[in-house]
Amino acid sequence: MDIDDVFREIGELGRHQKKIFLAVALLNGYIAFHNLNTVFIGAKPAFSCLTADGSVVVNTCDLECKTFEYSHEFTSIATEWHLICGDAYKISLVQSVYMFGVLIGALLFGIISDKYGRFWTVMYTTVGLTIASFLSSFPYNLEMYFALRFMTGFHCGGAILVSFVLLTELVGSSKRALCGMLMQLFFAVGIMVFALFAYFIREWKTLSAVTAAIGTFNSLLIYWFVPESPRWCLIQGKVQQAEKILESIAKKNGAKLTEIKLSPPAKSHEGQKYSMVDLWKHKLLRKRTIIQIYAWFVNSAVYYGLTMSAGSLGSSMYISVALSGAVEWPAYLLTIVLLSRIGRRSILCSYMVLGGLCCIGVMMFPAVYSKTITTLAMMGKLTIAASFAVIYVYSAELFPTVIRNVAMGLTSVAARTGGIMSPLIIALIDIHRTLPYLVYGSLAFTAGLLCIMLPETFGQPMPETFDDILDEDTMKKTDKKGKKLISEDRVKLLQDKVDEHNEFDQVYHV
């Protein structure tokens, strides 16, 4: 049997797979705590400056200060190491160091998980994330804090990337999109929960330690409920291990099918090593990779740029951060509905083009039309937030199992680079107030158009090897005499597989 056939028999999202999803989704919500860490732990307090002549100046950095006194509303690393005035840039540098760690972790652990397995990579990164974030709650000095934040980001990048890929390989094809979108919804919930924690815990070390401790719970859930990927086992030639994993899922789902015999891959990949170089060897794969890199870069740059450009929502920073998570809910819920009816490519392209047009539309209105400008900017953020969620699902379905994590790691690097570039785009506001929106709009619009060149994956079997992708492309081509470039038997086998999935989608309206 094919793995997708097995999932249709034992349940594409049975009761045990729902537990697997919950464990991974809660980890995704936990990641939000760390991505937003600097918002509260690096918050700038109100302060007064005692000058050498004994005078007191409030919230002013123009004078030589002998000592600083801070408001008692909260503590942060700014109050801990006096990161204000000329040293305020170090707070932003902390976030940059963290994001650089995420970049390196996503790239490295993607390669490791393809070679050594998804499960133990997720376990290592989740435990490492918890330890690093807890240690960063009690640093001796700022230099040590920088190092620990890098290590936190390093493990965080690996944990979220590999856990997402593992989840997509443990559910049926018709449920991948649903799980991928709900994962993003949990991230938005994580933003709101972290804002709630920060509201009640105003001391930065305590807040950091409490949120770090939650990682222990996440690690236990992963260990108890999440197995190794049967797809990875099969592609590595570990057929019996893959069968045992699927049989265990079937039993816990209460399925009737308890004995499973998998069809071994046409070509064994056991011991065969794949690297990033393999993504560039064939024209078809090269095109997919380049477009995906650009799309991920754009999604990240525009999403974080619009978030930071939006500024305060007119309330306290706790309410503002909570609302920034809440406003993404409508986009995710709508996308969950659309993904079960419309193809991935169509939704991704539509969201990015619409988001781009909204951003460009900001330039059409003078500053006095503040409500219109705010509405367009918020629509741009919602559509880009939704496209960011869709691209996770789409990319996982575009690349074959043998190199999926490597490819996802590469696109994740592009996304982190976009996040690093977004503050530079925001700085264009000094030239003209709408210039950043022109850049955001142009990036999103062009990325949406480029994604039209990619294939649709809705209702298609997830590719396991490079041959699955290349054969699918070759099946559509003929030589100069009109003869198929692959055998008719191979064409029929591939077409039957596609038709089987399409028929299943029509019957169950997925």
Steps between C-alpha positions, in 0.01 A plus 500: 500500500598861444529715816223733383279194445578387855403836649167487317437161663620574855389865514652811349446689825382242752479545875867414557613732221299777666714448810810518281371821347424653840853424625658664195253792493566583866870504418423752224313718748799475734728623220297823493619571857859507380439688177332777701737479794668835438170691480453469877837387635670773298235767561629854552383646834428858596811638667645805670858615469698649786767727349833596645367837623223326695208582268247237394390461138218263401518279188773708341827369355658829397688557825782324681336279759669402822236246603170373366180428687221298339127476545378204702244387239724214386860386475680399180848449364494877439478563875739214576789631288391863439424439131355842432611809313830418324482131594135444400609346169625194692140394565439476125833322469379235745206426269729492196729251672199285589371506141845413370494198731160402357643527151800276573289250696240459227769441241709256705225297665316462170804315366542298821136385508513381139803289588426378854121527528232750594404384850834516678583829331177649636568357847854638509401847379200525735705403805787725386257789452366458853846484659641796305199720568505415872871579529444832322273597790801526734800631301809639671541781249371631169757306295380174655141600428588554132654152480203332669248680278690376196482143634128543572439612142725223368290226662176687430568508125553126492206415725232682304623399154552128564188461717287651223647266239455202735133589553431522125647151459280349773160601360320424176533721194151652535575620856844656448359841413261500797778410743735755347247783538401403854871503589510869408186561703678355804788741433254791514359361825856479632544873431192578708595265785850644524354854520279377785799352683696822456210705635495308828876431529680833478847380613692393191702214650190343651307538174786341306533209745126430512462495121814285468362244745199443272744344256536201734130425453542528121794257505297242693206526261729446201663199666169340602294547186715570193663205314763501229385580147402180316570680172858569606540138617373366170721722289798387709420136428367434854178344376425294812543800729265703282242218511521477880448875538195493274362193678537680832314804366229272358452326835482828692259639242276198543533405134412153374818472295766382747746314275670718243728404214660793326626508146874569519620802302589427139854606578652454844644816648645334805841648569465741208585856592329806361610858540392845391696448179239246384234772489692675222588205276179491299326791329159414647625480858716806453199707391294384798782576741570852368134603503449357848807680636370831366145438624618414852728805509214726392246352743732550795623848400148631434338330803752627754532834324125564510484384861770741610373781277151474646626640831282521805132415475418783741523310826762349729774281353336194660168561326673597176698175485195292589297668226779443248443129555121523502474684166661203322222262600250599226761449229596155628141383550401615150804328351415172676166504317653600166781242510244218509338630182762688298854411405802614702656690212186699426458609860867588547514706181171676576600592855839637397366698204215642711740583783730673254215707355389603851850620583532691172155647565634671812693734267179616334366683806628812676586476869167660599321178395645319801214251541519393135877465518474294822236275344713434193808433712306257721356321196852471366618349826211252518549375144876465546451322833269255323740450207782438748292217647410357158860495379600267784247242377576560133878469534473176696295354213728629224823333613562122525542320832867419438595867514193672641664627818806625313275693261284633783815601686619695196167682463500569873840666462347721230215587736736596784699714257177677409432562868846651542448724195160635608641769738710634211187529286322682784787753508389617152225692678759774557499560122121483460228376735356254243824372346517189725149405386606531137783253568271262692236517229745445216661204675169330583348564157797362305533197729133420452538509122814283507324231705259446210790317331496231771288182476181445695530245785137484615378142491836370381708229672793638697820435300740258667801512265644719227369248248140571606541865407700446182271222374194715560654773286629261236160328477364818344769521233564324169789494258487654152306200367236524772632197689483501879837552665422232759333165456123469472497270805673768708258764369201282591641430849551869570166603353313233698663628817390857428147395397469295818575804713268725300216249531554483876489881521173515305331232711595657834486863382852576623 
